[in-house]
Structure formats: C-alpha cells, structure tokens
Coordinates of C-alpha atoms in Angstrom, one line a residue:
M11 CA 0.1 0.0 -0.2
T12 CA 2.7 2.4 0.8
R13 CA 4.5 2.1 -2.6
T14 CA 1.2 2.8 -4.3
L15 CA 0.5 5.5 -2.5
K16 CA 4.1 6.7 -3.1
R17 CA 3.6 5.7 -7.1
V18 CA 0.4 8.3 -7.0
L19 CA 1.8 11.4 -5.6
R20 CA 4.6 10.8 -8.0
N21 CA 2.2 10.7 -10.9
P22 CA 0.9 13.2 -12.8
V23 CA -3.1 13.8 -12.2
S24 CA -4.0 11.8 -14.8
A25 CA -2.9 9.0 -13.0
V26 CA -4.4 9.5 -9.6
V27 CA -7.6 8.3 -10.4
P28 CA -6.6 4.9 -11.7
A29 CA -3.7 4.3 -9.2
F30 CA -6.2 5.1 -6.3
L31 CA -8.9 2.8 -7.5
A32 CA -6.3 0.1 -8.0
L33 CA -5.3 0.9 -4.0
L34 CA -9.2 0.6 -3.1
V35 CA -9.6 -2.8 -4.7
S36 CA -6.2 -4.2 -3.3
C37 CA -7.4 -3.0 0.1
A38 CA -10.8 -4.6 -0.1
T39 CA -9.6 -7.7 -1.4
T40 CA -6.9 -8.1 1.0
P41 CA -8.0 -11.3 3.6
R42 CA -9.6 -10.3 6.7
G43 CA -8.9 -11.7 10.5
P44 CA -11.4 -13.3 12.3
S45 CA -14.3 -11.1 12.6
D46 CA -18.2 -11.1 14.1
R47 CA -19.4 -10.9 10.4
P48 CA -17.5 -13.5 8.3
M49 CA -17.7 -14.0 4.7
Y50 CA -19.3 -17.4 3.4
Y51 CA -19.9 -18.6 -0.1
G52 CA -22.6 -20.8 -0.5
Y53 CA -24.4 -23.0 -3.7
G54 CA -28.2 -24.1 -3.9
T55 CA -30.6 -25.0 -6.5
G56 CA -34.3 -24.8 -6.9
R57 CA -37.3 -24.6 -8.9
S58 CA -37.3 -20.9 -9.3
V59 CA -34.6 -18.2 -8.9
T60 CA -35.8 -17.3 -5.1
S61 CA -35.6 -20.9 -4.2
A62 CA -32.3 -21.6 -5.7
L63 CA -31.0 -18.3 -3.7
N64 CA -32.4 -19.3 -0.3
A65 CA -30.9 -22.9 -0.5
A66 CA -27.2 -21.1 -1.4
K67 CA -28.2 -18.7 2.4
Q68 CA -29.0 -22.3 3.8
D69 CA -25.8 -23.5 2.7
V70 CA -23.7 -20.8 4.2
L71 CA -25.7 -21.5 7.3
R72 CA -25.0 -24.9 7.5
Q73 CA -21.2 -24.3 7.5
V74 CA -21.1 -21.5 9.9
V75 CA -22.6 -23.2 12.5
V76 CA -20.5 -26.3 12.5
D77 CA -17.4 -23.9 12.2
L78 CA -19.0 -22.1 15.5
I79 CA -20.3 -24.7 17.8
G80 CA -18.3 -27.8 16.4
R81 CA -19.3 -30.9 14.4
P82 CA -20.3 -33.1 17.7
S83 CA -22.5 -30.3 19.0
A84 CA -24.3 -29.8 15.6
A85 CA -24.9 -33.6 15.2
A86 CA -26.2 -34.1 18.6
H87 CA -28.8 -31.2 18.0
R88 CA -29.5 -31.5 14.3
E89 CA -33.5 -31.3 14.3
T90 CA -33.2 -28.8 16.9
I91 CA -30.5 -26.7 14.7
E92 CA -32.7 -27.8 11.2
R93 CA -36.1 -26.1 12.9
E94 CA -34.6 -23.2 14.1
I95 CA -32.0 -22.2 12.0
Y96 CA -31.9 -23.6 8.5
R97 CA -35.9 -23.9 7.7
R98 CA -37.1 -20.6 9.2
G99 CA -38.9 -18.7 7.6
A100 CA -36.8 -15.6 8.0
I101 CA -33.4 -16.4 7.7
N102 CA -32.2 -13.0 6.5
A103 CA -32.0 -11.9 9.8
F104 CA -28.5 -13.9 10.1
F105 CA -26.9 -12.1 7.5
F106 CA -25.8 -8.5 6.4
L107 CA -27.9 -8.4 3.0
D108 CA -26.0 -5.6 1.7
T109 CA -22.7 -7.5 1.3
M110 CA -23.8 -10.6 -0.8
E111 CA -22.5 -11.0 -4.0
I112 CA -23.9 -13.1 -6.9
I113 CA -21.2 -14.9 -8.0
S114 CA -22.8 -16.9 -10.6
R115 CA -26.7 -17.5 -11.5
G116 CA -28.3 -19.5 -14.1
K117 CA -30.4 -22.4 -15.0
Q118 CA -29.2 -26.2 -15.5
G119 CA -32.3 -28.2 -17.1
D120 CA -35.5 -27.8 -15.0
E121 CA -33.3 -26.4 -12.1
F122 CA -32.0 -22.9 -11.4
F123 CA -28.7 -22.5 -9.4
S124 CA -27.2 -19.7 -7.7
Q125 CA -23.8 -19.0 -6.1
I126 CA -23.2 -16.4 -3.6
G127 CA -20.9 -14.6 -1.5
I128 CA -22.3 -13.0 2.2
R129 CA -21.2 -11.4 5.3
V130 CA -23.1 -13.5 8.5
N131 CA -24.4 -12.1 11.5
L132 CA -22.8 -14.2 14.1
S133 CA -24.5 -12.4 16.8
A134 CA -27.7 -12.9 15.8
L135 CA -26.6 -16.7 14.9
S136 CA -25.4 -17.6 18.5
R137 CA -28.7 -15.6 20.2
T138 CA -30.7 -17.9 18.1
L139 CA -29.0 -21.0 19.0
R140 CA -28.6 -19.8 22.7
S141 CA -32.3 -19.2 23.0
A142 CA -32.9 -23.2 21.7
G143 CA -30.4 -24.5 24.0
V144 CA -27.7 -25.5 21.6
Y145 CA -24.4 -25.1 22.8
G146 CA -20.8 -25.7 22.1
G147 CA -17.6 -24.4 20.6
Q148 CA -17.4 -20.7 20.6
V149 CA -21.3 -20.7 21.8
T150 CA -21.9 -20.9 25.6
P151 CA -23.9 -19.6 27.9
S152 CA -22.2 -16.0 28.2
P153 CA -24.1 -13.8 25.8
D154 CA -20.9 -11.6 25.8
D155 CA -18.5 -13.8 24.4
K156 CA -17.0 -12.6 21.4
L157 CA -17.8 -14.7 18.3
A158 CA -15.2 -14.7 15.4
L159 CA -14.5 -16.6 12.6
P160 CA -12.0 -16.3 9.5
D161 CA -13.2 -15.2 6.0
R162 CA -13.5 -18.2 3.7
E163 CA -11.6 -18.3 0.6
P164 CA -13.6 -17.0 -2.5
P165 CA -14.4 -19.6 -5.3
A166 CA -13.1 -19.6 -8.6
S167 CA -14.6 -17.5 -11.3
S168 CA -15.8 -20.6 -13.1
P169 CA -19.8 -20.5 -13.5
V170 CA -20.0 -23.0 -10.5
S171 CA -16.8 -24.0 -9.1
E172 CA -16.4 -27.4 -8.3
A173 CA -15.1 -26.4 -4.8
V174 CA -18.5 -25.2 -4.1
R175 CA -20.2 -28.0 -5.9
E176 CA -18.2 -30.8 -3.4
R177 CA -18.6 -28.8 -0.6
T178 CA -22.4 -28.0 -1.3
T179 CA -22.9 -31.9 -2.4
D180 CA -21.6 -32.9 1.2
T181 CA -23.6 -30.6 2.8
A182 CA -27.2 -32.0 0.9
R183 CA -25.9 -35.3 1.9
E184 CA -25.9 -34.3 5.6
A185 CA -29.0 -32.5 5.3
A186 CA -30.6 -35.9 3.5
R187 CA -28.9 -37.9 6.4
E188 CA -26.7 -40.0 4.2
T189 CA -22.9 -40.1 5.2
P190 CA -20.8 -39.7 2.0
R191 CA -17.9 -42.3 1.7
R192 CA -14.3 -42.8 0.5
A193 CA -13.4 -45.4 -1.8
P194 CA -10.6 -47.1 -0.4
P195 CA -7.3 -47.5 -2.5
A196 CA -7.6 -50.6 -4.2
S197 CA -5.7 -53.4 -2.9
S198 CA -3.8 -56.4 -4.8
E199 CA -6.8 -58.7 -3.8
S200 CA -9.5 -56.1 -5.2
A201 CA -7.4 -55.4 -8.2
K202 CA -8.7 -58.9 -9.1
L203 CA -12.2 -58.5 -9.0
T204 CA -14.5 -57.9 -12.0
P205 CA -16.5 -54.7 -12.4
E206 CA -19.8 -56.9 -11.8
E207 CA -18.2 -58.6 -8.4
R208 CA -17.2 -54.8 -7.2
A209 CA -20.8 -53.9 -8.2
V210 CA -22.0 -56.6 -6.1
I211 CA -19.7 -56.0 -2.6
E212 CA -20.9 -52.1 -3.1
E213 CA -24.3 -53.3 -3.0
Y214 CA -23.9 -55.8 -0.2
I215 CA -22.1 -52.7 1.9
R216 CA -25.2 -50.2 1.1
S217 CA -28.0 -53.0 2.4
L218 CA -26.3 -54.2 5.8
T219 CA -28.2 -54.6 8.4
F220 CA -26.7 -53.4 11.9
M221 CA -27.6 -54.4 15.1
I222 CA -26.1 -52.7 18.6
Y223 CA -26.2 -53.7 22.0
F224 CA -24.7 -52.5 24.8
D225 CA -21.9 -53.9 27.1
E226 CA -23.6 -55.7 29.9
S227 CA -20.5 -55.9 31.8
A228 CA -20.0 -52.1 32.2
P229 CA -21.2 -50.6 35.3
E230 CA -23.0 -48.1 34.0
D231 CA -27.0 -47.0 34.6
P232 CA -28.8 -49.2 32.3
F233 CA -31.0 -46.6 31.5
I234 CA -27.8 -44.8 30.2
K235 CA -26.7 -47.9 28.1
K236 CA -30.3 -48.0 26.3
A237 CA -30.6 -44.7 26.0
A238 CA -26.9 -44.6 24.0
V239 CA -28.5 -47.8 21.5
T240 CA -31.4 -45.8 21.0
M241 CA -29.2 -42.9 19.9
A242 CA -26.9 -45.0 17.5
N243 CA -30.2 -46.9 16.3
G244 CA -31.6 -43.1 15.3
Y245 CA -28.1 -42.2 13.7
L246 CA -28.6 -45.4 11.8
A247 CA -32.4 -44.7 10.6
E248 CA -31.3 -41.1 9.7
H249 CA -28.8 -42.4 7.4
R250 CA -31.0 -44.8 5.8
R251 CA -29.5 -47.9 7.5
A252 CA -31.2 -51.0 8.3
A253 CA -31.0 -52.0 12.1
V254 CA -32.3 -54.0 14.4
D255 CA -34.3 -52.3 17.1
L256 CA -33.4 -52.8 20.9
E257 CA -36.6 -54.3 22.0
T258 CA -36.6 -57.2 19.7
V259 CA -32.7 -58.0 20.5
E260 CA -33.8 -58.0 24.4
R261 CA -36.8 -60.4 23.7
I262 CA -34.5 -62.9 21.8
K263 CA -31.8 -62.4 24.3
K264 CA -34.0 -63.3 27.1
D265 CA -36.5 -66.2 25.6
Q266 CA -33.5 -68.3 24.0
E267 CA -30.7 -67.9 26.5
L268 CA -30.8 -71.2 27.2
V269 CA -31.0 -72.7 23.2
Y270 CA -28.1 -70.3 22.3
E271 CA -26.5 -72.7 25.1
E272 CA -27.4 -76.0 23.9
Q273 CA -26.6 -75.0 20.6
T274 CA -23.1 -73.6 20.6
G275 CA -22.0 -74.8 23.9
R276 CA -20.7 -70.6 24.1
S277 CA -18.7 -71.1 21.1
V278 CA -19.7 -68.2 20.1
G279 CA -20.9 -65.0 22.4
L280 CA -24.4 -64.6 22.8
I281 CA -24.4 -61.1 21.4
Q282 CA -22.9 -62.7 18.1
W283 CA -25.3 -65.9 18.1
V284 CA -28.7 -63.1 18.6
A285 CA -26.9 -61.1 16.1
Q286 CA -27.1 -64.4 13.6
K287 CA -30.7 -65.1 14.9
V288 CA -32.0 -61.6 13.5
N289 CA -30.0 -61.9 10.5
A290 CA -27.8 -58.9 11.2
D291 CA -24.9 -58.4 9.0
V292 CA -23.0 -56.3 11.3
Y293 CA -23.2 -56.2 15.4
A294 CA -21.9 -53.5 17.5
E295 CA -21.1 -53.4 21.0
L296 CA -21.6 -50.4 22.7
D297 CA -19.9 -49.1 26.3
A298 CA -20.7 -45.5 27.4
R299 CA -19.8 -44.0 30.9
T300 CA -21.0 -40.7 31.7
S301 CA -20.2 -37.9 34.1
G302 CA -22.1 -34.7 35.2
D303 CA -21.9 -32.1 37.5
R304 CA -23.3 -28.5 38.9
S305 CA -22.0 -24.9 39.1
G306 CA -24.4 -22.5 40.0
A307 CA -27.6 -22.4 37.7
N308 CA -25.6 -24.1 35.1
Y309 CA -25.5 -28.0 34.7
Y310 CA -22.6 -30.0 32.7
G311 CA -22.1 -33.0 31.3
Q312 CA -19.5 -35.2 29.8
A313 CA -19.4 -38.9 27.8
N314 CA -16.8 -41.5 27.3
L315 CA -17.9 -43.8 24.4
T316 CA -16.5 -47.1 22.7
L317 CA -17.7 -48.6 19.9
K318 CA -16.8 -52.0 18.3
F319 CA -18.3 -53.2 15.4
F320 CA -17.9 -57.2 14.2
E321 CA -18.9 -59.2 11.1
A322 CA -21.9 -61.2 12.3
S323 CA -20.9 -64.2 10.8
T324 CA -17.2 -64.4 11.5
G325 CA -17.0 -62.6 14.6
R326 CA -14.6 -60.3 13.0
L327 CA -13.3 -57.1 14.4
L328 CA -14.6 -54.4 11.6
A329 CA -14.0 -51.1 13.5
S330 CA -13.2 -49.6 17.1
V331 CA -13.6 -46.3 18.2
T332 CA -12.8 -44.7 21.4
Y333 CA -14.8 -40.9 22.2
K334 CA -14.6 -38.3 24.7
S335 CA -17.2 -35.6 24.4
P336 CA -16.7 -31.9 24.8
R337 CA -18.2 -31.0 28.0
S338 CA -21.7 -30.4 27.7
F339 CA -24.0 -27.8 29.1
S340 CA -27.6 -26.9 30.2
R341 CA -29.6 -24.7 32.1
S342 CA -32.5 -27.3 33.0
S343 CA -30.7 -30.7 34.5
E344 CA -27.8 -32.4 34.8
T345 CA -29.5 -35.4 32.9
D346 CA -30.2 -32.7 30.0
A347 CA -26.2 -32.0 30.1
I348 CA -25.3 -35.5 30.1
N349 CA -27.8 -36.7 27.3
N350 CA -26.5 -34.0 25.3
A351 CA -23.1 -35.2 25.7
L352 CA -23.8 -38.9 25.2
Q353 CA -25.7 -38.0 22.1
S354 CA -23.1 -36.0 20.5
S355 CA -20.6 -38.8 21.5
V356 CA -22.7 -41.6 19.7
Y357 CA -23.2 -39.3 16.7
E358 CA -19.3 -39.0 16.5
A359 CA -18.3 -42.3 17.3
M360 CA -21.0 -43.8 14.7
S361 CA -19.7 -41.4 12.0
I362 CA -16.0 -42.5 12.7
A363 CA -16.8 -46.1 13.0
M364 CA -18.9 -45.8 9.9
D365 CA -16.3 -44.8 7.9
Q366 CA -13.9 -47.5 8.9
L367 CA -16.4 -49.9 8.5
G368 CA -16.3 -49.5 4.4
P369 CA -13.0 -50.8 3.7
A370 CA -13.1 -53.2 6.2
L371 CA -16.1 -54.9 4.7
R372 CA -14.5 -54.4 1.1
A373 CA -11.2 -56.1 2.1
S374 CA -13.2 -58.9 3.8
A375 CA -15.6 -59.2 0.5
V376 CA -12.9 -59.8 -2.0
N377 CA -13.1 -63.5 -1.0
G378 CA -16.9 -63.4 -1.4
I379 CA -20.1 -62.2 0.0
P380 CA -20.8 -64.1 3.6
Y381 CA -23.9 -66.2 3.7
R382 CA -25.3 -68.2 6.6
L383 CA -26.5 -71.8 5.3
I384 CA -28.3 -73.7 7.7
L385 CA -29.3 -77.3 7.0
Q386 CA -31.6 -78.7 9.4
N387 CA -31.4 -82.8 10.2
T388 CA -28.3 -83.8 9.1
P389 CA -27.8 -87.2 11.1
D390 CA -24.9 -88.3 8.4
A391 CA -21.5 -86.6 8.7
R392 CA -20.6 -88.0 5.2
L393 CA -23.5 -87.4 3.5
T394 CA -23.2 -83.7 5.0
R395 CA -19.4 -83.5 4.1
E396 CA -20.2 -84.5 0.6
F397 CA -22.6 -81.6 0.2
A398 CA -20.2 -79.3 1.2
R399 CA -17.7 -80.4 -1.2
R400 CA -19.8 -80.0 -3.8
L401 CA -21.3 -76.8 -2.9
E402 CA -17.8 -75.1 -2.5
R403 CA -17.2 -76.0 -6.1
R404 CA -20.0 -73.6 -7.0
V405 CA -19.0 -70.9 -5.0
E406 CA -16.1 -69.1 -3.7
S407 CA -15.6 -71.3 0.0
V408 CA -17.3 -73.1 2.5
E409 CA -16.9 -73.0 6.1
T410 CA -18.1 -75.3 8.5
V411 CA -19.6 -73.0 11.8
S412 CA -21.0 -75.9 13.5
Q413 CA -22.0 -79.4 12.8
S414 CA -24.6 -81.8 14.7
K415 CA -27.5 -84.5 13.9
E416 CA -30.0 -82.0 14.5
E417 CA -28.5 -79.2 12.3
T418 CA -25.4 -78.0 10.2
V419 CA -24.4 -74.3 10.0
Y420 CA -21.8 -73.1 7.2
T421 CA -20.8 -69.6 6.2
V422 CA -20.9 -69.9 2.5
F423 CA -18.8 -67.1 0.4
S424 CA -20.0 -66.3 -2.9
F425 CA -20.7 -63.2 -5.4
G426 CA -24.2 -64.1 -6.1
K427 CA -27.6 -62.8 -4.9
P428 CA -29.4 -65.0 -2.2
E429 CA -31.6 -66.2 -5.0
D430 CA -28.6 -67.5 -6.7
L431 CA -27.3 -69.5 -3.6
L432 CA -30.7 -70.8 -3.0
D433 CA -30.8 -72.3 -6.9
I434 CA -27.2 -73.8 -6.2
V435 CA -28.1 -75.3 -3.0
F436 CA -31.2 -77.4 -5.2
D437 CA -28.8 -78.3 -8.3
V438 CA -26.5 -79.9 -5.4
S439 CA -29.4 -81.5 -3.7
D440 CA -30.6 -82.9 -7.1
A441 CA -27.3 -84.4 -7.5
L442 CA -27.1 -86.5 -4.1
P443 CA -30.0 -88.7 -4.2
A444 CA -30.2 -88.9 -0.3
F445 CA -30.5 -84.6 -0.5
S446 CA -33.1 -85.0 -3.3
G447 CA -36.4 -83.9 -0.6
M448 CA -34.4 -81.0 0.7
E449 CA -37.0 -78.1 0.8
L450 CA -36.4 -74.5 1.9
V451 CA -37.8 -73.6 5.1
V452 CA -36.7 -69.8 5.1
L453 CA -35.0 -67.1 3.2
R454 CA -34.3 -63.7 5.2
G455 CA -31.7 -61.4 4.2
R456 CA -28.7 -63.2 3.6
S457 CA -29.5 -66.4 5.7
L458 CA -30.9 -69.4 4.1
T459 CA -32.5 -72.6 6.0
F460 CA -33.2 -75.9 4.3
D461 CA -34.7 -79.0 5.5
T462 CA -32.6 -82.1 4.3
G463 CA -35.5 -84.6 4.6
L464 CA -33.0 -87.1 6.5

C-alpha cells in the first residue's frame, strides 16, 4: 500500500484516479482476520430463482453453524438446528444483506442454481442458538462471548466452481442424513475383482443390516446404556441404514438364552449369536460412561464412549472407536446435560466407525459375500460333508460353523444374490439322491435355512 501511495504522489494528475482505484481494490480484497461478520460462500438449486438463492443461504448457514459450535454439537442438536436455523422463515436475519455478492446464477435443465458470497451476522445466529439451548464451540451460556470466524476463500470464477459443488454436495448429503464415503485404495486382492463383483460388494455394503447392543459388563446405569443404543439406532435410521431395534434384541436374548447354550456350547458370544438369529450382517457392542456436575444454575455433562463393530458371520472386528465428548451444558438439569454429551459422543463415534467399516468390509468381501446356510436334520456326517464339497465347487468357499445330527451351519462366500445361492443349493441337492427331498424353510436377508428331509 505504501508503494502505491508514493507512486500516486509522483505521477501526474491523470494517473491519480486509476492508481487510487487500484489501491481501494487491493485494500478491499486483502484477506481479513477473524471477525463477527465473516464472509462465506454458498451454492444452491431450486425450481425458481428465489428458491435457489434461499438454498444458497442455507448452505452458508450449515457451514457457519458447524464452524461455530463444532461438528459433534451440530450432530447432537441436528433436529433443533434444522428447525430453528435452516428451515426458519426469516433466515435473512442471520446475514448482512448489503454485502451479498452473486457469483453465478443460471439454469441447468429444469433447475435454477445460485452461487453467492455473503457476510454472516454471528451475533444474531448465536442468540438464536442460545435461545434454543444449543451450545458448543464458541457458543456458550455467556451472551458476552466475542464470536469470530475467518473469511472463507472466495471460489474460483468459473460459472459454478468445483470447490463449491463438492462442499455443497457434502452439505446436501448431511441434510438428507446420508453419510458420504471415500472409496479406499485398491488392494492387490481387490484389483483382481471384475466390475460385476465390485458392484455386488458395493450393493452388499449399502444393504447391510446392523444390530447394536450395550456392553452388559459395564458399570453404567442401564438407562444410560439403553439411551446410547437408541441414539446409535437413530443415527442409522437418519442415514437410511437398516437396524434391529433394541426391544427385539432383548426379547430374543431373554427368551432363547438356554437354546443358545444348547446349540453353541458358548463357542460364540451370545450377542453374536443373537445377531445371527435376527439376520444382522454387522453387530456392535457399545460401552458408554457418563459424568455430570453443577455450577450455580448451570449443569454440565460429559461422556466417554467405546464402540466396536463385528462381522456377524465370523465375529471378526471391523471397527473400533473411542471418543470423549466435549463438556456439554444445560440450564434445565444434569440429566439433560449428560444426554447432550451422550448424543454428541454417539453421533461422532458412529460417524467415525462407519468410515472405518467401508474399507474393512470391502477388504473382507474380496473373497465373496458371507451367507449363512443352515441345514436342518443332518444325521449322516458323510453325506453332509459330500454336500459341502460339491457346494464349494459352485461358490467361492464354504466354512463349517457348527455340525450336529440336528443341524449343520455353514458360512458360504459367494458373489451371487441370495436367489443364486438358493438355486445352487437345489442343484447340488438334486445331484445327491439322499438330499433329493431338500426343501427351503426360510430365506431372510443373507440367511437361508433348509430341511434335508433325512
């Protein structure tokens, strides 16, 4: 700036105006430090110009809220923030409208798009968050806190910059309760897979059924344990993943514990056995420890969480996460503060675990998708072994889980659909005269049960 001023003073009058204008531009575009009115950029689409502009403003708010209160708190209070901030009728109150810049605007197909830059009123935003009981990061119970965030870098000058597109896609996925996943680098084994086999694996991962239960040996209050499991199931539901509800798990665990001991001799864990009974592909054990305290009229809570995911068919560990929540605040009660801390911990731990699950499952599935095959009435071990040998020629591999006169259980690894395995089993049984009377008892998910007819 000093050099520019000297040049202006040395130059003739005709050069003063252009140089002075250049000086103003350079000052205006110099990156600013953190302030209570940071510049953010957003992108949105809609059926009209107005709806696209509003979507772009909502995109800005989603970014700012996460930066202001932290991702765990934003996840824990998702519904409240959605109602009080993103879906609010008068979202313009959170912006300095005179600072809005239209970076690009247009129409793609039937939809309009809008890309904007705008300064955010952090004071107005924090007041709304506090009034809704949402705290975290820079937003604390004290209304005198000095809030500040740095300006975001402006997007590229292309019609719709890829950076904004990517950030907006992530935001839209979060709003739709879908968690984006990064594909892992291809291993030497996965590189051998055909495109069709890769597609089968991705479909398998998308269609997983989860079962979550708490660690019974943990000393925490059973109410807290069940609340944590309910929150974890809520996370799965929001991300459109199938889950077995807690009541079903507890009912089977209570009613069939004697059957479990008779069938397995405790060779597998009870929770894994229940997961197999309810046809869950993946089960998790959750251990939650909480603490709370009070200071004046304020209540505080904290939660420590350990979450482990296992493959139901093999018991193999797929993901393990330990998470300690930030100190959570509530004005109403210590229980409310603990619940806030617990929910933020569950949501953050689940997000991390799901990121671990994808690569682990892909690595496991390079040898085929695991199916549970149960043959009822298998008194002849020689016949059963011959059946398994012939079956293995038609699939990737077959592992014997348990065998008795009453029942034989296999884990079958195959890249086919359940109906494909069904056809293979009938083909193999038709080729064995002793098994020619084999009938399907039930096909549920990736579990097939047959009666041999022996």
